PDB file of C-alpha atoms in Angstrom:
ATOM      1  CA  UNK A 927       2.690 -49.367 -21.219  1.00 46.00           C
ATOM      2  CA  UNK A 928       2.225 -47.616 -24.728  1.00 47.00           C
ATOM      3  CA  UNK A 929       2.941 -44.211 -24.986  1.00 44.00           C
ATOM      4  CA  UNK A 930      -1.066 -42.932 -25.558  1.00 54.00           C
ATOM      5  CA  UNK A 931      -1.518 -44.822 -22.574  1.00 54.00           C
ATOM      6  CA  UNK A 932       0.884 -42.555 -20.030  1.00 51.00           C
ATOM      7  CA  UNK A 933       0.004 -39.317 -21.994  1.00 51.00           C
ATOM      8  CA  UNK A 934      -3.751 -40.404 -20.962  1.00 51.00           C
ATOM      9  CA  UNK A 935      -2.749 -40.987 -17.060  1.00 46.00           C
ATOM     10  CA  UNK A 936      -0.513 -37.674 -17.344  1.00 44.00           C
ATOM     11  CA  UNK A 937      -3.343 -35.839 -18.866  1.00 48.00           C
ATOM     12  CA  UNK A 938      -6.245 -37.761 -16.211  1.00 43.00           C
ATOM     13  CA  UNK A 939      -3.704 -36.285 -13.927  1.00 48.00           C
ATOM     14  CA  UNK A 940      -2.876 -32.410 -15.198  1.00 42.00           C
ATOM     15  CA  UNK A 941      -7.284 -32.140 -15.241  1.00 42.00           C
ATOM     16  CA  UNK A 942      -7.726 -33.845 -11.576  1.00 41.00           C
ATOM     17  CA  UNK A 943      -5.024 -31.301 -10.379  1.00 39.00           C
ATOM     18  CA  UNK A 944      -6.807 -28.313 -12.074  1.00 39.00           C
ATOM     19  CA  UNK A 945     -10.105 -29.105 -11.080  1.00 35.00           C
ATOM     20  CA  UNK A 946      -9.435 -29.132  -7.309  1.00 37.00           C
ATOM     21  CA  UNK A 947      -7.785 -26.040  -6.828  1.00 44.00           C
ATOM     22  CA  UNK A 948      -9.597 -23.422  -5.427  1.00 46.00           C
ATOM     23  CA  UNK A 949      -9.101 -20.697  -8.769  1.00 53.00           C
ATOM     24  CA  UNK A 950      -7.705 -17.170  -7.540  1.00 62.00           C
ATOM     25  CA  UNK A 951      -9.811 -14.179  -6.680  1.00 82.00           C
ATOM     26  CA  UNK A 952     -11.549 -11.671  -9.746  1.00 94.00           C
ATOM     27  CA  UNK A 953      -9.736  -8.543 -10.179  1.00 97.00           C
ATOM     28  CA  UNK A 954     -12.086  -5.503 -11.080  1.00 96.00           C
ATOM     29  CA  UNK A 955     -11.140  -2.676 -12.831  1.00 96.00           C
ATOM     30  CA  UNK A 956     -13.051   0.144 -11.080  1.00 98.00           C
ATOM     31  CA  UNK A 957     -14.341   3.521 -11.808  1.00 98.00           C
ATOM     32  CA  UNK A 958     -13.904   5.872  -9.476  1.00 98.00           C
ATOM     33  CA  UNK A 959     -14.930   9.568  -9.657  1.00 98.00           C
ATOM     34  CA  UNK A 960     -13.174  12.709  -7.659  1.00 98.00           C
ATOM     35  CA  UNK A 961     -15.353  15.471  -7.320  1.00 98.00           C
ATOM     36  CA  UNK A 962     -12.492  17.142  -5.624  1.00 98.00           C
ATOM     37  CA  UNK A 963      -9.966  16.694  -8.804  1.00 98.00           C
ATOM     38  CA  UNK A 964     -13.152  16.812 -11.290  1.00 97.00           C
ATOM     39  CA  UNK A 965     -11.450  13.983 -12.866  1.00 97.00           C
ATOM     40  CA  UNK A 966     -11.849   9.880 -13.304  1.00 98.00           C
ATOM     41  CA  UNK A 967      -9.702   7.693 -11.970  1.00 98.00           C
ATOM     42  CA  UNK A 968      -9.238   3.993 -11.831  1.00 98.00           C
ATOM     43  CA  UNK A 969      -8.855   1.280  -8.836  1.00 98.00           C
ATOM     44  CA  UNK A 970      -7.862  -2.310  -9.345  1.00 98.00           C
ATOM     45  CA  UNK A 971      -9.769  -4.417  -6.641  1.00 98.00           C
ATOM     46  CA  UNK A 972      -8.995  -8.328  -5.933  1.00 98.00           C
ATOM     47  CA  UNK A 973     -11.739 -10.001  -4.764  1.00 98.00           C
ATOM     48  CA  UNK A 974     -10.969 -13.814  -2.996  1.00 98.00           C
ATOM     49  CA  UNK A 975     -12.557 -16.508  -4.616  1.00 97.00           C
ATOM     50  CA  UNK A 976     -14.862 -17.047  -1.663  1.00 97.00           C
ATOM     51  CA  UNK A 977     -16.126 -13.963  -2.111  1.00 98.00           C
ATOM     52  CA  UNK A 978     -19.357 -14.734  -4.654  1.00 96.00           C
ATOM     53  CA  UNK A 979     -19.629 -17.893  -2.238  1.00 95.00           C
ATOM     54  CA  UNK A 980     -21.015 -16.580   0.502  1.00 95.00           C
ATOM     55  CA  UNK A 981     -23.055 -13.168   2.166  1.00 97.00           C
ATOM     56  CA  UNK A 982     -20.149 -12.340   4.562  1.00 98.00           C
ATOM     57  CA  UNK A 983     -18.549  -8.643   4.819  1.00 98.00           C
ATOM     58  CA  UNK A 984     -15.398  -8.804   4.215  1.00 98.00           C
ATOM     59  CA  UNK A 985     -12.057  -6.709   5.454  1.00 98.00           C
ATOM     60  CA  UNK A 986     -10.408  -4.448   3.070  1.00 99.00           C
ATOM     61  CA  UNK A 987      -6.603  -3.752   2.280  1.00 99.00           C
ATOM     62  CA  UNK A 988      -5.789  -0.700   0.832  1.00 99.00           C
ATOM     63  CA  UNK A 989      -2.273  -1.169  -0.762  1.00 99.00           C
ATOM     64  CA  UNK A 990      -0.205   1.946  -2.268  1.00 99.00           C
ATOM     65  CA  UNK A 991       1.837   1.895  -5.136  1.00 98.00           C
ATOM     66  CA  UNK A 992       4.844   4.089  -5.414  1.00 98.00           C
ATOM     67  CA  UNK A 993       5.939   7.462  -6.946  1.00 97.00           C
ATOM     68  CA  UNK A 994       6.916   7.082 -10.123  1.00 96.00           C
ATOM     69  CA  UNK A 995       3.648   3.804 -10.826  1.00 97.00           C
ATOM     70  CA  UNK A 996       0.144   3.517 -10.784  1.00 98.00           C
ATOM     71  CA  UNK A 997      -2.724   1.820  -9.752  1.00 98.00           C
ATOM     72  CA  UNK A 998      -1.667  -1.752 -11.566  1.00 98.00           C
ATOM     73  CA  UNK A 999       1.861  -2.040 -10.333  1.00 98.00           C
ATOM     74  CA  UNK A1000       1.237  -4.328  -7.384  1.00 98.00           C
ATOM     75  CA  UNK A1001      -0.457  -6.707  -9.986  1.00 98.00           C
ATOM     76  CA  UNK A1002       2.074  -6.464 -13.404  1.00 98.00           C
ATOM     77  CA  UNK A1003       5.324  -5.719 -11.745  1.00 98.00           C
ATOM     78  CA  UNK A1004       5.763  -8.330  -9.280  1.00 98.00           C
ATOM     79  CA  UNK A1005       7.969 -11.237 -10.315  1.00 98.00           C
ATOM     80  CA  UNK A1006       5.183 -13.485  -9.492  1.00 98.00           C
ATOM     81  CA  UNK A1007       2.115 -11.964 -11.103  1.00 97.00           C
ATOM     82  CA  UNK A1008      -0.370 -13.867  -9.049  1.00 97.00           C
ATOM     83  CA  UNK A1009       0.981 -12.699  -6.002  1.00 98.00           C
ATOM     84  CA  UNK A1010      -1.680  -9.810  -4.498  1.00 98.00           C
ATOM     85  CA  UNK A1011      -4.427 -12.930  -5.879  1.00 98.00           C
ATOM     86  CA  UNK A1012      -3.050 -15.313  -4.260  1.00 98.00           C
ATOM     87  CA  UNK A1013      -2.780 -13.226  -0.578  1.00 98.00           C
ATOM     88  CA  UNK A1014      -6.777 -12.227  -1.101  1.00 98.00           C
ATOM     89  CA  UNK A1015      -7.447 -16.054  -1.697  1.00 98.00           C
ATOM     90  CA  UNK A1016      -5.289 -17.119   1.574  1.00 98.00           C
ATOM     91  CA  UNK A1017      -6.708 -14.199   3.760  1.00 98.00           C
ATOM     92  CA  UNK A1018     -10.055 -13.733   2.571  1.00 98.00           C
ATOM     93  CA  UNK A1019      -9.679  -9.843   1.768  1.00 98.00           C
ATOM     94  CA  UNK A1020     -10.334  -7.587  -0.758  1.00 98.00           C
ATOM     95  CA  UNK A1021      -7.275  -5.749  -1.984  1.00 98.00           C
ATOM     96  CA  UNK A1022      -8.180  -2.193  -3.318  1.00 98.00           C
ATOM     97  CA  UNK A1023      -5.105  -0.554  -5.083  1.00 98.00           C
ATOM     98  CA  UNK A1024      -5.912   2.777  -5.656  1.00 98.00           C
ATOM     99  CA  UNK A1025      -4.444   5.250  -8.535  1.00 98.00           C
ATOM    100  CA  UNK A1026      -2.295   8.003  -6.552  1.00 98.00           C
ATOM    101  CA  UNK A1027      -0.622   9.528  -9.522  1.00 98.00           C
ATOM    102  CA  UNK A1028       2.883   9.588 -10.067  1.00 97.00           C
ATOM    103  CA  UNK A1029       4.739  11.950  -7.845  1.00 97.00           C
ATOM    104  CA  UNK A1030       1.064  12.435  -5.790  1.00 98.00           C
ATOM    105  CA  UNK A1031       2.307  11.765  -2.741  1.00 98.00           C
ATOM    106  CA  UNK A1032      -1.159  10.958  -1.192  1.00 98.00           C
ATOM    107  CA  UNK A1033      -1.720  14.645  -0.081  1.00 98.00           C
ATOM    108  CA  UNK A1034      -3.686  17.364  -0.835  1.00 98.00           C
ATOM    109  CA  UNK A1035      -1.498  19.454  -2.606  1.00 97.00           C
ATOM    110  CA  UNK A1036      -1.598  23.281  -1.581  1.00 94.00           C
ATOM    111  CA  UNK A1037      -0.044  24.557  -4.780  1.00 92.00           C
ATOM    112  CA  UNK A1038      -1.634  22.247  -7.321  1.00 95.00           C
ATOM    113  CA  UNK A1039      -5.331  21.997  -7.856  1.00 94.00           C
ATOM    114  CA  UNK A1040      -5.440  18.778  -9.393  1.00 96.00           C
ATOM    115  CA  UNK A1041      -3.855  17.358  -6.683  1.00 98.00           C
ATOM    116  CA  UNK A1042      -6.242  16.329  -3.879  1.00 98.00           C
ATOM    117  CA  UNK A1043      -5.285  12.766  -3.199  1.00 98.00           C
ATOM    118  CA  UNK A1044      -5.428  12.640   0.894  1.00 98.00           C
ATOM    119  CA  UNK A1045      -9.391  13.959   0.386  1.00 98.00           C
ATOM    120  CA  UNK A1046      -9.529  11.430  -2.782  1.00 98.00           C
ATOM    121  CA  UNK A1047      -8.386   8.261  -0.810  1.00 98.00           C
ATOM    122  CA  UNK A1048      -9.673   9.069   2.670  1.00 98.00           C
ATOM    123  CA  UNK A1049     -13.281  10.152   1.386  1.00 98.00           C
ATOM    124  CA  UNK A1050     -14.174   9.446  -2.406  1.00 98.00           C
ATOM    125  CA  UNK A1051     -12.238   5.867  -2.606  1.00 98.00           C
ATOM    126  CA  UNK A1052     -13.215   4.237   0.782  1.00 98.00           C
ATOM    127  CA  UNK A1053     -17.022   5.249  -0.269  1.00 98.00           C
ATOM    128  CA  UNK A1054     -16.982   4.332  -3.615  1.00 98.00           C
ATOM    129  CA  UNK A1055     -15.242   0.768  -1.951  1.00 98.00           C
ATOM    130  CA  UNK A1056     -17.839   0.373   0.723  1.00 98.00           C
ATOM    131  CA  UNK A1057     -20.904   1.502  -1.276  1.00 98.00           C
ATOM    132  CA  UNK A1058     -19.997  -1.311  -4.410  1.00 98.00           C
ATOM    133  CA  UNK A1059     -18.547  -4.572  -2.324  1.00 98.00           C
ATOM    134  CA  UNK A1060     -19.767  -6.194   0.853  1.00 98.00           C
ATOM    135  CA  UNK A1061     -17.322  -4.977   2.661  1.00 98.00           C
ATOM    136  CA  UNK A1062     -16.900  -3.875   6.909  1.00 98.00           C
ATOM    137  CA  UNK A1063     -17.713  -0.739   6.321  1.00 98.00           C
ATOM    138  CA  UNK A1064     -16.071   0.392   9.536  1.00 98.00           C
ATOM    139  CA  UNK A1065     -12.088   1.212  10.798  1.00 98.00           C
ATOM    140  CA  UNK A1066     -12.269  -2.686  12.052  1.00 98.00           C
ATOM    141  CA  UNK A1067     -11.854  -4.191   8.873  1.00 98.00           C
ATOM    142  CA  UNK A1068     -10.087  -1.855   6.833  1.00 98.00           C
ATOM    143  CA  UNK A1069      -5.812  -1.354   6.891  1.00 99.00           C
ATOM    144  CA  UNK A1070      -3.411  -0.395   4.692  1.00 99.00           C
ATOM    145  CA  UNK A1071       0.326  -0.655   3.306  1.00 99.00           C
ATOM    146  CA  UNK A1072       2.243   0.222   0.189  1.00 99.00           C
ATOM    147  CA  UNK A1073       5.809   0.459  -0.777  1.00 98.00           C
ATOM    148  CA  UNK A1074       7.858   3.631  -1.130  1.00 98.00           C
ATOM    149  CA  UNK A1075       5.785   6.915  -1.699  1.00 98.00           C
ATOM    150  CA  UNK A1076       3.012   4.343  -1.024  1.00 98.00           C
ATOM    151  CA  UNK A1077       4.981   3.578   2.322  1.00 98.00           C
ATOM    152  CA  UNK A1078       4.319   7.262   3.240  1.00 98.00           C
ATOM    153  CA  UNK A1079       1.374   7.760   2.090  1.00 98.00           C
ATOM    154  CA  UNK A1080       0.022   4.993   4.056  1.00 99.00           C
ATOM    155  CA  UNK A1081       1.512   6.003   6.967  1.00 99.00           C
ATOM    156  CA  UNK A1082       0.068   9.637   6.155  1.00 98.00           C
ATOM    157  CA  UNK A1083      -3.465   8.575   5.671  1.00 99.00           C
ATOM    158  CA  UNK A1084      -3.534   6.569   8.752  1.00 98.00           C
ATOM    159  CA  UNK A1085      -2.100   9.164  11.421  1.00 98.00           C
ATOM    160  CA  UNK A1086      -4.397  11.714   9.919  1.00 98.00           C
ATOM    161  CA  UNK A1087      -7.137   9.793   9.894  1.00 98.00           C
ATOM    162  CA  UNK A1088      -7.205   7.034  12.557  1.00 98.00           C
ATOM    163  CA  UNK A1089     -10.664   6.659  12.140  1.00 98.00           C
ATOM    164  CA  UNK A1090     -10.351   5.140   9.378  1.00 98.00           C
ATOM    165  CA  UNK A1091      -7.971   2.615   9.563  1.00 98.00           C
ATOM    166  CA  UNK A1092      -7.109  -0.353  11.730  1.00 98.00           C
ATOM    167  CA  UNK A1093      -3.545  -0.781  11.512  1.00 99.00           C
ATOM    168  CA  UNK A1094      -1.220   0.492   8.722  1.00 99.00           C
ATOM    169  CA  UNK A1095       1.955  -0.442   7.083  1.00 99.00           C
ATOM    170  CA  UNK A1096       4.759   1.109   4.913  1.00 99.00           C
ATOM    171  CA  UNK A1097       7.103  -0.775   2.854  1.00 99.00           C
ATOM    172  CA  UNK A1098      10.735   0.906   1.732  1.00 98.00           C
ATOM    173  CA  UNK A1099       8.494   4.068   2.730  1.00 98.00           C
ATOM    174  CA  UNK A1100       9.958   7.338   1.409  1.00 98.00           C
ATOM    175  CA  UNK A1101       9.168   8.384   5.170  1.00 98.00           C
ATOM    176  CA  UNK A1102      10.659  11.811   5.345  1.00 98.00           C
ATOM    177  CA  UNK A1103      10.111  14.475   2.128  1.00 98.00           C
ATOM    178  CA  UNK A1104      13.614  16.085   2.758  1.00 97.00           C
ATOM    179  CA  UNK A1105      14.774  14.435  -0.199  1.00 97.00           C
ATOM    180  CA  UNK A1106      18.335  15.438   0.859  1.00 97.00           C
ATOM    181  CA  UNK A1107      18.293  12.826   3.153  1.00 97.00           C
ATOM    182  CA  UNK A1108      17.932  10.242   0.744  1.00 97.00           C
ATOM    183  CA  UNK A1109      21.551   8.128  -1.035  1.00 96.00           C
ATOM    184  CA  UNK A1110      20.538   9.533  -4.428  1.00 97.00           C
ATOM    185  CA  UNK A1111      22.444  10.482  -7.073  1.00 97.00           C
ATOM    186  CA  UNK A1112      22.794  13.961  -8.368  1.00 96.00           C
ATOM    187  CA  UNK A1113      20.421  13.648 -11.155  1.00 97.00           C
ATOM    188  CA  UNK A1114      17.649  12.119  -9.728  1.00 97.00           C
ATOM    189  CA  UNK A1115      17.863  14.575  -6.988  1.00 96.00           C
ATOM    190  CA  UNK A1116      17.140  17.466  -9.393  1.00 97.00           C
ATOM    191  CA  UNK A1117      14.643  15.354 -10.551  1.00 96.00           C
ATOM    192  CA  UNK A1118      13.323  15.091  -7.213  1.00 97.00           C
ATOM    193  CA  UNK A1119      13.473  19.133  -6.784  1.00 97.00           C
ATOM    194  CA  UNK A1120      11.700  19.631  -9.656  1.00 97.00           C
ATOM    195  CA  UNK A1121       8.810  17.370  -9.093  1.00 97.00           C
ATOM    196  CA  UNK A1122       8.072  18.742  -5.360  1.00 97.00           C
ATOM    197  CA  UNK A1123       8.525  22.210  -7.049  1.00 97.00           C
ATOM    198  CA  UNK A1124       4.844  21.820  -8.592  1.00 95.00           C
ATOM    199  CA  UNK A1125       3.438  19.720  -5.865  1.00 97.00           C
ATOM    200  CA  UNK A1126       4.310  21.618  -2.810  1.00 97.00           C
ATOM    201  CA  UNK A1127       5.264  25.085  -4.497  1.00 96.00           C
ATOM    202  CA  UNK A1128       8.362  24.688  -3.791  1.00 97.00           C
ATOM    203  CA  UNK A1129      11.939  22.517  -3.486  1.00 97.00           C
ATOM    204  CA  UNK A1130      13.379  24.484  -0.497  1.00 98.00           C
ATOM    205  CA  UNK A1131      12.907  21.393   2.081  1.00 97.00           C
ATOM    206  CA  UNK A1132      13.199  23.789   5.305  1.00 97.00           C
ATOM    207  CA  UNK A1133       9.812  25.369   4.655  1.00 97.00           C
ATOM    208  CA  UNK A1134       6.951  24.337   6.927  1.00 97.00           C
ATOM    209  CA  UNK A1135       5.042  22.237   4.035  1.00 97.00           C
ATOM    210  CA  UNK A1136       8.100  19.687   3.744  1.00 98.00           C
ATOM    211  CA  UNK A1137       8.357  19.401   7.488  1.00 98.00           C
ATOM    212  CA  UNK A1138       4.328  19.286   8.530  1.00 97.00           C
ATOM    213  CA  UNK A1139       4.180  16.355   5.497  1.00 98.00           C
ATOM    214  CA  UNK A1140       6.486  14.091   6.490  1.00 98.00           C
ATOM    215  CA  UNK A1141       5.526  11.308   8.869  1.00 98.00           C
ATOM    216  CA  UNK A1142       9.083  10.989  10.488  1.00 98.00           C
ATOM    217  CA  UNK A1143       7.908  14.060  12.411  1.00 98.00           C
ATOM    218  CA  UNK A1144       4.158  12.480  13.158  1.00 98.00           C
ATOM    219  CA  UNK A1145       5.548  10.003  15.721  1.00 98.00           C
ATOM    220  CA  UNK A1146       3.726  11.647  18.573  1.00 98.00           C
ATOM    221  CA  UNK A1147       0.584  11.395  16.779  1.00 98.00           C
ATOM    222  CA  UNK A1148       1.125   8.016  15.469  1.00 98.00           C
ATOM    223  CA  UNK A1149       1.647   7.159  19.607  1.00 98.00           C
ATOM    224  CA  UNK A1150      -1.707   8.644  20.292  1.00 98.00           C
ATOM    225  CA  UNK A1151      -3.356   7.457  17.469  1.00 98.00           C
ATOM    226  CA  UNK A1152      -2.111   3.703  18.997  1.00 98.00           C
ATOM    227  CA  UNK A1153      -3.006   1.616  15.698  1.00 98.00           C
ATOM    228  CA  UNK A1154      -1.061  -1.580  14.944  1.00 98.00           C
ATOM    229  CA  UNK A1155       1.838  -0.605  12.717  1.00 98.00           C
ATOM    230  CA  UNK A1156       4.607  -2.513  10.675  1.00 99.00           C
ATOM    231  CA  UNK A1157       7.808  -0.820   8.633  1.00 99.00           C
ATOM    232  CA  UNK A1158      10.284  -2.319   7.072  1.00 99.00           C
ATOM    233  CA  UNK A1159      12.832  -1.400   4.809  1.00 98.00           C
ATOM    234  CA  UNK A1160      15.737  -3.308   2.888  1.00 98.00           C
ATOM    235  CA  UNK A1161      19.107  -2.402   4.015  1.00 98.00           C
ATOM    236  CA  UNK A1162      20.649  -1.731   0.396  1.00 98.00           C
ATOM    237  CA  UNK A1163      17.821   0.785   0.070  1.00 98.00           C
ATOM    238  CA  UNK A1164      18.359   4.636  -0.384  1.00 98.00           C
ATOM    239  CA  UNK A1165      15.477   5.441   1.867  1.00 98.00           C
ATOM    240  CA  UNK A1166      17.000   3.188   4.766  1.00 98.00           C
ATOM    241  CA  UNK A1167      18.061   5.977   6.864  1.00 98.00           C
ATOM    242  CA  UNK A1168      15.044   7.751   6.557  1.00 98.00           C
ATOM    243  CA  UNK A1169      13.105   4.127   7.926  1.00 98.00           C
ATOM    244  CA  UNK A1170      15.609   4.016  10.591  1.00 98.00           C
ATOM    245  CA  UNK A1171      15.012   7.822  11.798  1.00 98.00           C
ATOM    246  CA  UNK A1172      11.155   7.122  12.387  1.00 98.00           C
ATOM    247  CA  UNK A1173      11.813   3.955  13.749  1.00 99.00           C
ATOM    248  CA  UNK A1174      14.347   5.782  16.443  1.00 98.00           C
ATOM    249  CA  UNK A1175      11.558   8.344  17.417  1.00 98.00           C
ATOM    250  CA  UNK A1176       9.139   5.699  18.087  1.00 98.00           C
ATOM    251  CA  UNK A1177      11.202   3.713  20.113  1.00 98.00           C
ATOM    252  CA  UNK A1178      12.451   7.083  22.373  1.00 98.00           C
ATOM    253  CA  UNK A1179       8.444   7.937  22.330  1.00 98.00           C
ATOM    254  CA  UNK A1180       7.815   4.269  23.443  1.00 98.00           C
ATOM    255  CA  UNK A1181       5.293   3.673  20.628  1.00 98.00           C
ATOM    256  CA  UNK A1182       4.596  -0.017  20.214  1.00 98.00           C
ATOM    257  CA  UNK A1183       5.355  -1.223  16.078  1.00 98.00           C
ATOM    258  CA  UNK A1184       6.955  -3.614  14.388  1.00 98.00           C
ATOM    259  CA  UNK A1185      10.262  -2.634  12.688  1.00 98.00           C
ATOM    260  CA  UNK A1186      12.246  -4.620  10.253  1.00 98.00           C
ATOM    261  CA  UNK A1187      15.432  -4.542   8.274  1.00 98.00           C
ATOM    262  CA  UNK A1188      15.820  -7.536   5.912  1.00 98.00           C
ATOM    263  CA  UNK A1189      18.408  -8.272   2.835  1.00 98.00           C
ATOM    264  CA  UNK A1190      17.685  -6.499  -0.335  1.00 98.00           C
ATOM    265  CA  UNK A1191      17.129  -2.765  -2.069  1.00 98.00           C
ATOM    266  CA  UNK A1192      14.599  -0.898  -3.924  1.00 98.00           C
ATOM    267  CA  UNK A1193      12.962  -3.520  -5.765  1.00 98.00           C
ATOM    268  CA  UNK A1194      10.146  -5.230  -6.764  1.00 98.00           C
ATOM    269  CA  UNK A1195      11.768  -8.565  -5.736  1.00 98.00           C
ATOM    270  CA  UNK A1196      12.142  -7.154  -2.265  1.00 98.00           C
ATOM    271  CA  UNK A1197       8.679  -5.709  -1.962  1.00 98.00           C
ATOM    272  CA  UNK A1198       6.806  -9.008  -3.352  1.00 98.00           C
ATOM    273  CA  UNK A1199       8.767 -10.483  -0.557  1.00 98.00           C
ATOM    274  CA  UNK A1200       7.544  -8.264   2.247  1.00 98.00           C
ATOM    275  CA  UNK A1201       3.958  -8.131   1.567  1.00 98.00           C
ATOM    276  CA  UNK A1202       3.393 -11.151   2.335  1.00 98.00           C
ATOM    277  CA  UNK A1203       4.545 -10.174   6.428  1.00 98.00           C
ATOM    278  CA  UNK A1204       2.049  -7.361   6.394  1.00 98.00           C
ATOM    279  CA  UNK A1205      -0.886  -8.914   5.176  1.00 98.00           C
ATOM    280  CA  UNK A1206      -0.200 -11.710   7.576  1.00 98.00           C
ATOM    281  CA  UNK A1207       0.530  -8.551  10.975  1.00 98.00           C
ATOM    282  CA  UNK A1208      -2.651  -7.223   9.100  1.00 99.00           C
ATOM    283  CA  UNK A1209      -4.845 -10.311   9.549  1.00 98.00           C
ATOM    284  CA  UNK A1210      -3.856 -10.648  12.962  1.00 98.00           C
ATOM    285  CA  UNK A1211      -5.136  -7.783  13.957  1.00 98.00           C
ATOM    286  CA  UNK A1212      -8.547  -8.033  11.687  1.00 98.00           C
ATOM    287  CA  UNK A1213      -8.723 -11.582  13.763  1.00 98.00           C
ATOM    288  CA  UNK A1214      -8.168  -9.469  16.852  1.00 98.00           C
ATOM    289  CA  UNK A1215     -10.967  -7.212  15.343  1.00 98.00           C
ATOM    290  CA  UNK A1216     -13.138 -10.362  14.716  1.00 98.00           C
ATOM    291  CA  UNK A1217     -13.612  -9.222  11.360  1.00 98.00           C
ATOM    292  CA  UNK A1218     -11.926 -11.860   9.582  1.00 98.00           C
ATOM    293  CA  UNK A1219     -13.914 -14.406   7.137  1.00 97.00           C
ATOM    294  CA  UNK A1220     -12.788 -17.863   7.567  1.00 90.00           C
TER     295      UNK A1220
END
């Protein structure tokens, strides 16, 4: 066979292969306003590809990125960049990542007035979401993860809001704000003290505002609240004892969850390897729910 020939059958071949896959979900760039903050911020939404294909409502995943990113992370710092696409495609679910500032802990702040991003998330976001997309517009079809501060602030939003949320998540979650408790070195401890100096008012971590926070000491709510939840946390991690501490009080309070301890530390590596596991708990529920598109 002459060579013009195979390139032709290897190039038939390459365009066959392209035009029968099923091309990945439309990411949006999103404006969305905080009256709260009086400022703009953005959200970068995944839609699945079946999404302009049909009329359905579909489920929503709200996924947190950590404290020192932004609201891209979970789609340019993954070591496979098509990775949140991919999981909207598989799932059929919209994947909102919202911005939560760096070091903005998804609260309201009660020192900082340009700080409000528990009332931004819980309120302005999940509007703005439900008002633009064709989404379930009810706690049904809407959960939510993220990794680190995203981890707590996940966790946060849910147990203070259960009406909200179906089932939550938290991946490497910074679970506890005692940032004593964490294996970090000297350095970025102080760098630690100085940040929750301007969002909490202070860096003394036995006053009320570190303790009343921090969602390791929420595990009787999050046993009322009863929502579906999954942790994990890699072992090599610095916030592993932390994980392990909220983990203890739900087992002693006998509050159902998933728990899990795999191979691997703070890293992007190990968090494009466990999202995967929650969006899959996650769409077991919303199939529970019977919210799910197929």
């Amino acid at each position: 066979m002459l060579l013009s020939q195979k390139l032709k059958l290897v190039l038939v071949g390459v365009f066959s292969l392209l035009t029968s896959m099923s091309f990945a979900s439309t990411v949006d760039s999103l404006d969305v306003p905080s009256a709260v903050m009086n400022k703009t911020y953005k959200a970068a939404v995944v839609l699945p590809n079946s999404y302009a294909k049909n009329k359905a409502s579909y489920p929503v995943l709200y996924l947190l990125h950590g404290g020192g990113g932004h609201f891209r992370d979970w789609l340019t710092s993954t070591p496979d960049k098509m990775l949140v696409k991919n999981l909207a495609d598989q799932y059929n679910i919209i994947i909102v990542m919202p911005e939560g500032e760096t070091f903005g802990w998804y609260l309201d702040s009660p020192y900082d007035a340009t700080n409000k991003f528990e009332t931004y998330i819980a309120k302005e976001v999940i509007q703005k979401i439900d008002n633009t997309y064709r989404t379930v517009k009810d706690k049904k079809g809407r959960v939510i993860t993220g990794l680190s501060m995203g981890g707590h602030g996940a966790m946060y939003l849910s147990t203070r809001h259960p009406d909200l949320f179906a089932a939550a998540g938290s991946m490497s979650g910074a679970l506890d704000m005692n940032y004593t408790k964490f294996k970090i070195n000297e350095a970025f401890a102080q760098s630690l003290k100085d940040r929750f100096q301007k969002l909490l008012g202070t860096s003394d971590v036995s006053q009320d505002v570190f303790f009343k926070n921090s969602v390791v000491n929420m595990a009787e709510t999050i046993k009322a609240n009863n929502l579906p939840v999954t942790i994990d946390c890699g072992v090599d991690d610095f916030l592993i004892e932390v994980n392990r501490e909220l983990h203890r009080r739900l087992v002693y309070n006998g509050t159902p969850h998933d728990y899990t301890e795999r191979p691997g530390a703070h890293t992007w590596e190990y968090w494009q390897n466990s999202l995967p596991y929650h969006v899959l708990f996650f769409h077991k529920v919303l199939k529970t729910n019977g919210v799910t598109v197929e």
